Amino acid sequence: MEESAHRRGDKKVVAVVGGGLVGALNACFFAKRGFEVEVFETREDIRKAKVVKGRSINLALSHRGRQALKHVGMEDKIVSKGIPMNARMIHSLSGKQSPIPYGKKGQVNLQNSRRFQAVFVTLTEAETYPNTTLNFDHKLQDWRAETGLMTFARPDGSKTQTQADLIVGCDGAFSAVRKQFLRRSRFNYSQTYIPHGYMELTMPPRNGEFAMKPNYLHIWPRNTFMMIALPNLDKTFTCTLFMPFEEFEKITTGDEVIEFFQKYFPDAIPLIGAAALRRDYFRLPAQAMVSVKCSPYHIGDKCVLMGDAAHAVVPFYGQGMNAGFEDCIVFDEIMNQFNEDFSVVLPEYSRVRVPDDHAIADLAMYNYVEVILFNFYFTCTFSYISFS
């Protein structure tokens, strides 16, 4: 069994498990403070991968997320590559398009693809710190809260052990770090799957330009299901179909796909392409969406959970990534307050952050219900709609 031999000197070592958005941003926060930071990611380096596995629902960057990025000098890098979303665009069954502005005048969300942010910005930025090491193809098998000793498996069957002063679990909704929490008493945990799944389709450019107006969240509300489309920098749109699993499972052939879209999304067929619909609908099965709540977020002074590992949310409120980014800056502020004393910082982080993250999870679930009700209302009436 290999043992990690990175130079550590007298600096405390922080191990960030999970090299996604929140993990990479966390690495920047800890590296900026002068810790020796090691990031461990189960997958290969996705900047070099031809096929990237995992969730890819496009992400809306709002004020709470931008503040965290600003703190480590990344806000401009993200904002300059994002697409501003000025309003929603509702597509009726007849093809009529009706814009609906966001709640406040001048309110804008910034839309980015998950791949861009993870690959070209947060992960690459973390690597610029000389006191940060990225370790790919490292799957966490076990860790000890008493010592901070971690064991990782490699693709070739070998194992690596390393020790850290603090383990930061940023490894997603099905966190391997969190498994140790479940073995302890007085740890609260719940997960809820919603009846809807999601499937992604791509709307290609038309004559080198966007096929629809790009600065909108396009929405096709249809009774108990809906489709949305968000623009990407390459002039494509990512179309996401949200629908109960039993409805997805009713469609088994290419002809049935076309019949379904002709009935509910006729204006989208020429934009996506009938051949692409027949092919891409069956490329991957519909994916599940889960809401995760837990508390506390820490064990002693050795481990803390952040991002989806602590509070996975359904995507209907558009704040999952932003809440994860906010975890980083809240933790950093508490580090300032208590002089980086992990024995005080970690319990204070749980005390402060758990209620806020649970509120975001609840709002996301409430908005999921509201979306379904809105779809039903819109589909049945096609009347004038305004949002306050």
Short mmCIF file of C-alpha atoms in Angstrom, two decimals:
data_model
loop_
_atom_site.label_atom_id
_atom_site.label_comp_id
_atom_site.label_asym_id
_atom_site.label_seq_id
_atom_site.Cartn_x
_atom_site.Cartn_y
_atom_site.Cartn_z
CA MET A 1 0.00 0.00 0.00
CA GLU A 2 1.40 3.36 -1.03
CA GLU A 3 1.50 6.29 1.33
CA SER A 4 1.13 9.87 0.12
CA ALA A 5 4.49 11.63 0.33
CA HIS A 6 3.68 15.25 -0.52
CA ARG A 7 5.83 17.81 1.24
CA ARG A 8 3.87 19.29 4.15
CA GLY A 9 6.39 21.04 6.36
CA ASP A 10 4.83 22.64 9.42
CA LYS A 11 1.58 23.55 7.66
CA LYS A 12 -1.73 21.92 8.51
CA VAL A 13 -3.03 19.62 5.79
CA VAL A 14 -6.58 19.92 4.47
CA ALA A 15 -7.90 17.04 2.34
CA VAL A 16 -10.80 17.99 0.08
CA VAL A 17 -12.64 14.86 -1.06
CA GLY A 18 -14.44 15.63 -4.32
CA GLY A 19 -13.04 17.67 -7.20
CA GLY A 20 -16.28 19.18 -8.48
CA LEU A 21 -17.43 22.78 -8.25
CA VAL A 22 -17.62 23.10 -4.46
CA GLY A 23 -14.53 20.97 -3.83
CA ALA A 24 -12.37 22.96 -6.23
CA LEU A 25 -13.60 26.29 -4.87
CA ASN A 26 -12.96 25.08 -1.32
CA ALA A 27 -9.41 24.18 -2.31
CA CYS A 28 -8.89 27.79 -3.39
CA PHE A 29 -10.20 29.11 -0.06
CA PHE A 30 -7.96 26.84 2.02
CA ALA A 31 -4.92 27.34 -0.21
CA LYS A 32 -5.33 31.10 0.01
CA ARG A 33 -5.11 30.73 3.80
CA GLY A 34 -1.80 28.89 3.48
CA PHE A 35 -2.88 25.33 4.25
CA GLU A 36 -1.39 22.41 2.39
CA VAL A 37 -4.36 21.29 0.28
CA GLU A 38 -4.87 17.92 -1.35
CA VAL A 39 -7.91 17.35 -3.56
CA PHE A 40 -9.01 13.75 -4.15
CA GLU A 41 -11.38 13.00 -7.02
CA THR A 42 -12.85 9.57 -7.88
CA ARG A 43 -12.98 10.28 -11.60
CA GLU A 44 -10.16 10.95 -14.04
CA ASP A 45 -9.23 14.56 -14.75
CA ILE A 46 -12.36 15.74 -16.53
CA ARG A 47 -10.39 18.46 -18.30
CA LYS A 48 -8.77 15.67 -20.33
CA ALA A 49 -11.69 13.24 -20.54
CA LYS A 50 -13.51 12.75 -23.84
CA VAL A 51 -16.68 11.64 -22.05
CA VAL A 52 -17.69 13.29 -18.77
CA LYS A 53 -20.04 11.28 -16.57
CA GLY A 54 -22.42 12.73 -13.99
CA ARG A 55 -25.11 15.37 -13.72
CA SER A 56 -24.92 18.19 -16.22
CA ILE A 57 -28.02 20.32 -15.68
CA ASN A 58 -27.01 23.86 -16.60
CA LEU A 59 -26.40 26.16 -13.66
CA ALA A 60 -27.63 29.65 -12.77
CA LEU A 61 -25.09 31.77 -10.93
CA SER A 62 -26.71 34.30 -8.60
CA HIS A 63 -25.48 36.88 -6.08
CA ARG A 64 -24.78 34.38 -3.29
CA GLY A 65 -22.51 32.33 -5.53
CA ARG A 66 -20.77 35.35 -7.02
CA GLN A 67 -19.75 36.62 -3.58
CA ALA A 68 -17.84 33.42 -2.88
CA LEU A 69 -16.14 33.52 -6.28
CA LYS A 70 -15.22 37.16 -5.77
CA HIS A 71 -13.47 36.33 -2.50
CA VAL A 72 -10.88 34.19 -4.30
CA GLY A 73 -10.66 36.38 -7.41
CA MET A 74 -12.73 34.19 -9.70
CA GLU A 75 -15.90 36.22 -10.21
CA ASP A 76 -14.77 38.02 -13.38
CA LYS A 77 -13.52 34.78 -14.93
CA ILE A 78 -16.94 33.21 -14.52
CA VAL A 79 -19.03 36.27 -15.34
CA SER A 80 -17.11 37.04 -18.52
CA LYS A 81 -17.97 33.59 -19.88
CA GLY A 82 -21.59 33.47 -18.71
CA ILE A 83 -24.78 34.34 -20.54
CA PRO A 84 -27.13 36.78 -18.75
CA MET A 85 -30.70 35.57 -18.35
CA ASN A 86 -33.01 38.59 -18.38
CA ALA A 87 -36.37 36.83 -18.16
CA ARG A 88 -38.33 33.63 -18.72
CA MET A 89 -39.83 32.88 -22.13
CA ILE A 90 -42.99 30.78 -21.97
CA HIS A 91 -43.78 28.60 -25.00
CA SER A 92 -47.47 27.75 -25.36
CA LEU A 93 -48.73 24.66 -27.14
CA SER A 94 -49.68 26.81 -30.14
CA GLY A 95 -46.13 28.12 -30.42
CA LYS A 96 -46.79 31.57 -28.96
CA GLN A 97 -43.90 32.94 -26.89
CA SER A 98 -44.56 35.18 -23.87
CA PRO A 99 -41.72 36.79 -21.88
CA ILE A 100 -42.07 36.99 -18.08
CA PRO A 101 -39.47 39.10 -16.24
CA TYR A 102 -37.86 38.02 -13.00
CA GLY A 103 -39.21 39.28 -9.68
CA LYS A 104 -37.23 42.52 -9.42
CA LYS A 105 -36.61 45.10 -12.12
CA GLY A 106 -33.14 44.60 -13.56
CA GLN A 107 -32.72 41.20 -11.86
CA VAL A 108 -30.49 38.96 -13.95
CA ASN A 109 -29.19 35.43 -13.43
CA LEU A 110 -25.98 34.33 -15.10
CA GLN A 111 -26.15 30.98 -16.86
CA ASN A 112 -23.14 28.70 -17.29
CA SER A 113 -22.70 25.08 -18.20
CA ARG A 114 -21.48 22.80 -15.40
CA ARG A 115 -18.66 21.52 -17.63
CA PHE A 116 -17.28 25.01 -18.25
CA GLN A 117 -17.24 26.05 -14.63
CA ALA A 118 -15.81 22.79 -13.33
CA VAL A 119 -13.23 22.24 -16.03
CA PHE A 120 -12.00 25.58 -17.23
CA VAL A 121 -12.34 27.72 -14.12
CA THR A 122 -12.67 26.28 -10.60
CA LEU A 123 -10.52 23.17 -11.02
CA THR A 124 -7.87 24.97 -13.05
CA GLU A 125 -7.84 27.89 -10.62
CA ALA A 126 -7.26 25.54 -7.68
CA GLU A 127 -4.24 24.10 -9.47
CA THR A 128 -2.59 27.52 -9.73
CA TYR A 129 -1.87 27.52 -5.97
CA PRO A 130 1.58 26.00 -5.30
CA ASN A 131 0.35 24.52 -2.01
CA THR A 132 -2.45 22.55 -3.74
CA THR A 133 -2.18 19.06 -5.22
CA LEU A 134 -4.88 17.47 -7.37
CA ASN A 135 -5.21 13.68 -7.13
CA PHE A 136 -7.48 12.05 -9.72
CA ASP A 137 -8.61 8.41 -9.90
CA HIS A 138 -8.66 8.27 -6.09
CA LYS A 139 -11.80 6.61 -4.72
CA LEU A 140 -12.28 7.02 -0.98
CA GLN A 141 -12.72 3.64 0.68
CA ASP A 142 -12.39 4.49 4.35
CA TRP A 143 -11.35 7.23 6.75
CA ARG A 144 -10.88 7.61 10.49
CA ALA A 145 -12.36 10.52 12.40
CA GLU A 146 -9.92 10.02 15.26
CA THR A 147 -6.75 10.31 13.18
CA GLY A 148 -7.74 11.81 9.82
CA LEU A 149 -6.26 8.77 8.06
CA MET A 150 -7.82 8.08 4.65
CA THR A 151 -7.56 5.09 2.33
CA PHE A 152 -8.09 5.49 -1.41
CA ALA A 153 -8.40 2.85 -4.12
CA ARG A 154 -6.78 3.34 -7.54
CA PRO A 155 -7.95 1.95 -10.90
CA ASP A 156 -4.99 -0.47 -11.02
CA GLY A 157 -6.11 -2.10 -7.77
CA SER A 158 -3.50 -0.43 -5.58
CA LYS A 159 -4.35 1.57 -2.46
CA THR A 160 -3.04 4.86 -1.16
CA GLN A 161 -3.17 6.17 2.40
CA THR A 162 -2.78 9.76 3.49
CA GLN A 163 -3.44 11.72 6.66
CA ALA A 164 -4.97 15.17 7.08
CA ASP A 165 -5.67 17.61 9.87
CA LEU A 166 -9.09 18.32 8.31
CA ILE A 167 -11.18 16.30 5.86
CA VAL A 168 -13.69 18.32 3.82
CA GLY A 169 -16.38 16.16 2.22
CA CYS A 170 -17.48 17.72 -1.08
CA ASP A 171 -18.20 14.46 -2.85
CA GLY A 172 -21.82 14.93 -3.80
CA ALA A 173 -25.26 13.66 -2.88
CA PHE A 174 -24.01 10.07 -2.46
CA SER A 175 -20.98 11.11 -0.44
CA ALA A 176 -18.47 8.45 0.64
CA VAL A 177 -17.29 10.79 3.41
CA ARG A 178 -20.81 11.02 4.82
CA LYS A 179 -21.01 7.22 5.26
CA GLN A 180 -18.90 7.53 8.39
CA PHE A 181 -21.38 10.05 9.78
CA LEU A 182 -24.19 7.51 9.36
CA ARG A 183 -22.39 5.10 11.70
CA ARG A 184 -22.49 7.60 14.55
CA SER A 185 -25.23 8.29 17.02
CA ARG A 186 -27.23 11.53 16.95
CA PHE A 187 -26.61 12.12 13.26
CA ASN A 188 -29.81 13.06 11.44
CA TYR A 189 -30.15 12.08 7.80
CA SER A 190 -32.94 11.93 5.25
CA GLN A 191 -33.21 11.64 1.49
CA THR A 192 -36.27 12.10 -0.71
CA TYR A 193 -36.61 11.21 -4.37
CA ILE A 194 -39.23 13.16 -6.31
CA PRO A 195 -41.52 11.38 -8.81
CA HIS A 196 -40.02 13.31 -11.73
CA GLY A 197 -36.85 12.49 -13.59
CA TYR A 198 -34.95 14.53 -16.15
CA MET A 199 -33.46 13.97 -19.59
CA GLU A 200 -31.17 16.26 -21.55
CA LEU A 201 -31.37 16.99 -25.26
CA THR A 202 -29.36 19.44 -27.38
CA MET A 203 -30.71 22.15 -29.68
CA PRO A 204 -27.96 22.89 -32.25
CA PRO A 205 -27.15 26.31 -33.70
CA ARG A 206 -29.01 27.46 -36.77
CA ASN A 207 -26.81 29.03 -39.46
CA GLY A 208 -24.10 29.52 -36.85
CA GLU A 209 -26.37 31.41 -34.44
CA PHE A 210 -28.70 30.54 -31.56
CA ALA A 211 -31.88 28.84 -32.77
CA MET A 212 -33.91 30.93 -30.26
CA LYS A 213 -33.41 34.18 -28.37
CA PRO A 214 -30.46 33.44 -26.08
CA ASN A 215 -31.02 35.71 -23.06
CA TYR A 216 -34.03 33.84 -21.71
CA LEU A 217 -34.87 30.77 -19.70
CA HIS A 218 -37.16 29.10 -22.23
CA ILE A 219 -39.99 27.08 -20.63
CA TRP A 220 -42.56 24.75 -22.18
CA PRO A 221 -45.08 24.09 -19.34
CA ARG A 222 -47.24 21.03 -20.04
CA ASN A 223 -49.54 19.83 -17.26
CA THR A 224 -47.50 17.46 -15.01
CA PHE A 225 -44.27 17.88 -16.98
CA MET A 226 -42.20 20.59 -18.61
CA MET A 227 -39.19 21.27 -20.79
CA ILE A 228 -36.69 24.09 -20.36
CA ALA A 229 -33.87 25.32 -22.59
CA LEU A 230 -30.77 27.26 -21.57
CA PRO A 231 -28.14 28.75 -23.92
CA ASN A 232 -24.49 27.68 -24.07
CA LEU A 233 -21.42 29.55 -25.28
CA ASP A 234 -21.16 27.35 -28.39
CA LYS A 235 -24.59 28.65 -29.54
CA THR A 236 -26.38 25.44 -28.61
CA PHE A 237 -29.22 25.17 -26.11
CA THR A 238 -29.35 22.49 -23.43
CA CYS A 239 -32.96 21.29 -23.33
CA THR A 240 -34.00 19.50 -20.16
CA LEU A 241 -37.22 17.51 -20.09
CA PHE A 242 -38.69 17.04 -16.58
CA MET A 243 -41.37 14.37 -16.43
CA PRO A 244 -42.69 11.61 -14.12
CA PHE A 245 -40.74 8.40 -14.60
CA GLU A 246 -43.83 6.48 -15.65
CA GLU A 247 -44.29 8.90 -18.57
CA PHE A 248 -40.69 8.45 -19.68
CA GLU A 249 -41.14 4.69 -19.56
CA LYS A 250 -44.22 4.78 -21.83
CA ILE A 251 -42.05 5.93 -24.74
CA THR A 252 -40.13 2.97 -26.16
CA THR A 253 -39.60 3.67 -29.88
CA GLY A 254 -38.35 6.52 -32.06
CA ASP A 255 -41.82 6.94 -33.60
CA GLU A 256 -43.33 7.33 -30.13
CA VAL A 257 -40.77 10.03 -29.32
CA ILE A 258 -41.81 12.04 -32.38
CA GLU A 259 -45.51 11.53 -31.62
CA PHE A 260 -44.94 12.74 -28.06
CA PHE A 261 -43.12 15.89 -29.20
CA GLN A 262 -45.69 16.57 -31.94
CA LYS A 263 -48.39 16.48 -29.26
CA TYR A 264 -46.66 18.56 -26.58
CA PHE A 265 -43.65 20.40 -28.03
CA PRO A 266 -44.30 20.77 -31.79
CA ASP A 267 -42.27 23.97 -32.14
CA ALA A 268 -39.20 22.24 -30.68
CA ILE A 269 -39.03 19.43 -33.27
CA PRO A 270 -37.53 21.47 -36.13
CA LEU A 271 -35.19 23.21 -33.68
CA ILE A 272 -33.80 20.02 -32.12
CA GLY A 273 -34.21 17.87 -35.23
CA ALA A 274 -36.39 14.76 -35.62
CA ALA A 275 -33.40 12.47 -36.22
CA ALA A 276 -31.61 13.80 -33.12
CA LEU A 277 -34.75 13.31 -31.02
CA ARG A 278 -35.11 9.70 -32.16
CA ARG A 279 -31.47 9.05 -31.28
CA ASP A 280 -30.82 11.11 -28.16
CA TYR A 281 -33.99 10.23 -26.25
CA PHE A 282 -32.61 6.71 -25.79
CA ARG A 283 -28.95 7.68 -25.32
CA LEU A 284 -29.33 7.71 -21.52
CA PRO A 285 -32.27 6.79 -19.29
CA ALA A 286 -34.07 9.53 -17.37
CA GLN A 287 -32.06 10.56 -14.31
CA ALA A 288 -33.41 10.78 -10.76
CA MET A 289 -33.44 13.88 -8.56
CA VAL A 290 -32.90 13.62 -4.82
CA SER A 291 -33.13 15.99 -1.88
CA VAL A 292 -30.71 15.29 1.00
CA LYS A 293 -30.77 16.80 4.49
CA CYS A 294 -28.48 15.99 7.39
CA SER A 295 -27.11 17.43 10.63
CA PRO A 296 -24.69 18.14 12.09
CA TYR A 297 -22.24 18.83 9.28
CA HIS A 298 -19.13 17.95 11.28
CA ILE A 299 -17.42 15.28 13.35
CA GLY A 300 -15.22 16.69 16.09
CA ASP A 301 -12.43 18.82 14.68
CA LYS A 302 -11.54 16.40 11.85
CA CYS A 303 -14.27 16.43 9.23
CA VAL A 304 -16.91 18.73 7.74
CA LEU A 305 -19.44 18.30 4.90
CA MET A 306 -20.19 20.95 2.27
CA GLY A 307 -22.14 21.26 -0.95
CA ASP A 308 -24.34 18.36 -2.08
CA ALA A 309 -22.67 16.06 0.45
CA ALA A 310 -24.40 18.13 3.13
CA HIS A 311 -27.51 19.37 1.35
CA ALA A 312 -28.35 18.08 -2.13
CA VAL A 313 -31.40 19.89 -3.48
CA VAL A 314 -33.74 19.42 -6.42
CA PRO A 315 -32.99 21.92 -9.22
CA PHE A 316 -36.29 23.83 -9.32
CA TYR A 317 -35.14 26.74 -7.18
CA GLY A 318 -31.87 27.23 -9.05
CA GLN A 319 -29.77 27.66 -5.90
CA GLY A 320 -27.99 24.33 -5.35
CA MET A 321 -24.60 25.42 -6.68
CA ASN A 322 -24.95 28.88 -5.14
CA ALA A 323 -25.68 27.38 -1.72
CA GLY A 324 -22.59 25.17 -2.07
CA PHE A 325 -20.44 28.16 -3.00
CA GLU A 326 -21.90 30.06 -0.06
CA ASP A 327 -20.86 27.20 2.25
CA CYS A 328 -17.26 28.01 1.34
CA ILE A 329 -17.43 31.69 2.20
CA VAL A 330 -19.43 31.13 5.41
CA PHE A 331 -16.84 28.62 6.59
CA ASP A 332 -14.09 31.06 5.71
CA GLU A 333 -15.75 33.84 7.71
CA ILE A 334 -16.04 31.56 10.73
CA MET A 335 -12.36 30.66 10.32
CA ASN A 336 -11.57 34.38 10.64
CA GLN A 337 -13.82 34.71 13.66
CA PHE A 338 -12.21 31.84 15.59
CA ASN A 339 -8.60 32.06 14.37
CA GLU A 340 -8.71 28.80 12.39
CA ASP A 341 -9.34 26.70 15.50
CA PHE A 342 -11.08 23.67 13.97
CA SER A 343 -12.40 22.53 17.36
CA VAL A 344 -14.50 25.70 17.52
CA VAL A 345 -14.97 26.45 13.82
CA LEU A 346 -16.61 23.15 12.85
CA PRO A 347 -19.41 23.09 15.44
CA GLU A 348 -20.07 26.78 14.83
CA TYR A 349 -20.30 26.12 11.09
CA SER A 350 -22.90 23.39 11.71
CA ARG A 351 -24.85 25.67 14.05
CA VAL A 352 -24.94 28.53 11.58
CA ARG A 353 -25.21 26.73 8.29
CA VAL A 354 -27.60 23.81 8.82
CA PRO A 355 -30.76 25.96 9.20
CA ASP A 356 -29.96 28.02 6.10
CA ASP A 357 -29.21 25.00 3.92
CA HIS A 358 -32.32 23.19 5.11
CA ALA A 359 -34.33 26.28 4.19
CA ILE A 360 -32.87 26.20 0.66
CA ALA A 361 -33.76 22.50 0.37
CA ASP A 362 -37.32 23.23 1.49
CA LEU A 363 -37.68 26.16 -0.92
CA ALA A 364 -36.43 23.99 -3.77
CA MET A 365 -39.02 21.33 -2.91
CA TYR A 366 -41.79 23.91 -2.51
CA ASN A 367 -40.85 25.39 -5.88
CA TYR A 368 -41.00 21.93 -7.43
CA VAL A 369 -44.63 21.70 -6.29
CA GLU A 370 -45.31 25.24 -7.50
CA VAL A 371 -43.85 24.44 -10.91
CA ILE A 372 -46.20 21.49 -11.28
CA LEU A 373 -49.19 23.61 -10.23
CA PHE A 374 -48.09 26.39 -12.58
CA ASN A 375 -47.80 23.93 -15.45
CA PHE A 376 -51.31 22.64 -14.79
CA TYR A 377 -52.73 26.15 -14.56
CA PHE A 378 -50.99 27.35 -17.71
CA THR A 379 -51.85 24.26 -19.73
CA CYS A 380 -55.52 24.44 -18.78
CA THR A 381 -56.12 28.17 -19.22
CA PHE A 382 -53.48 29.68 -21.52
CA SER A 383 -54.52 32.97 -19.94
CA TYR A 384 -52.43 35.98 -19.04
CA ILE A 385 -49.86 35.21 -16.35
CA SER A 386 -47.86 37.68 -14.27
CA PHE A 387 -45.38 37.04 -11.47
CA SER A 388 -45.00 39.45 -8.57
#
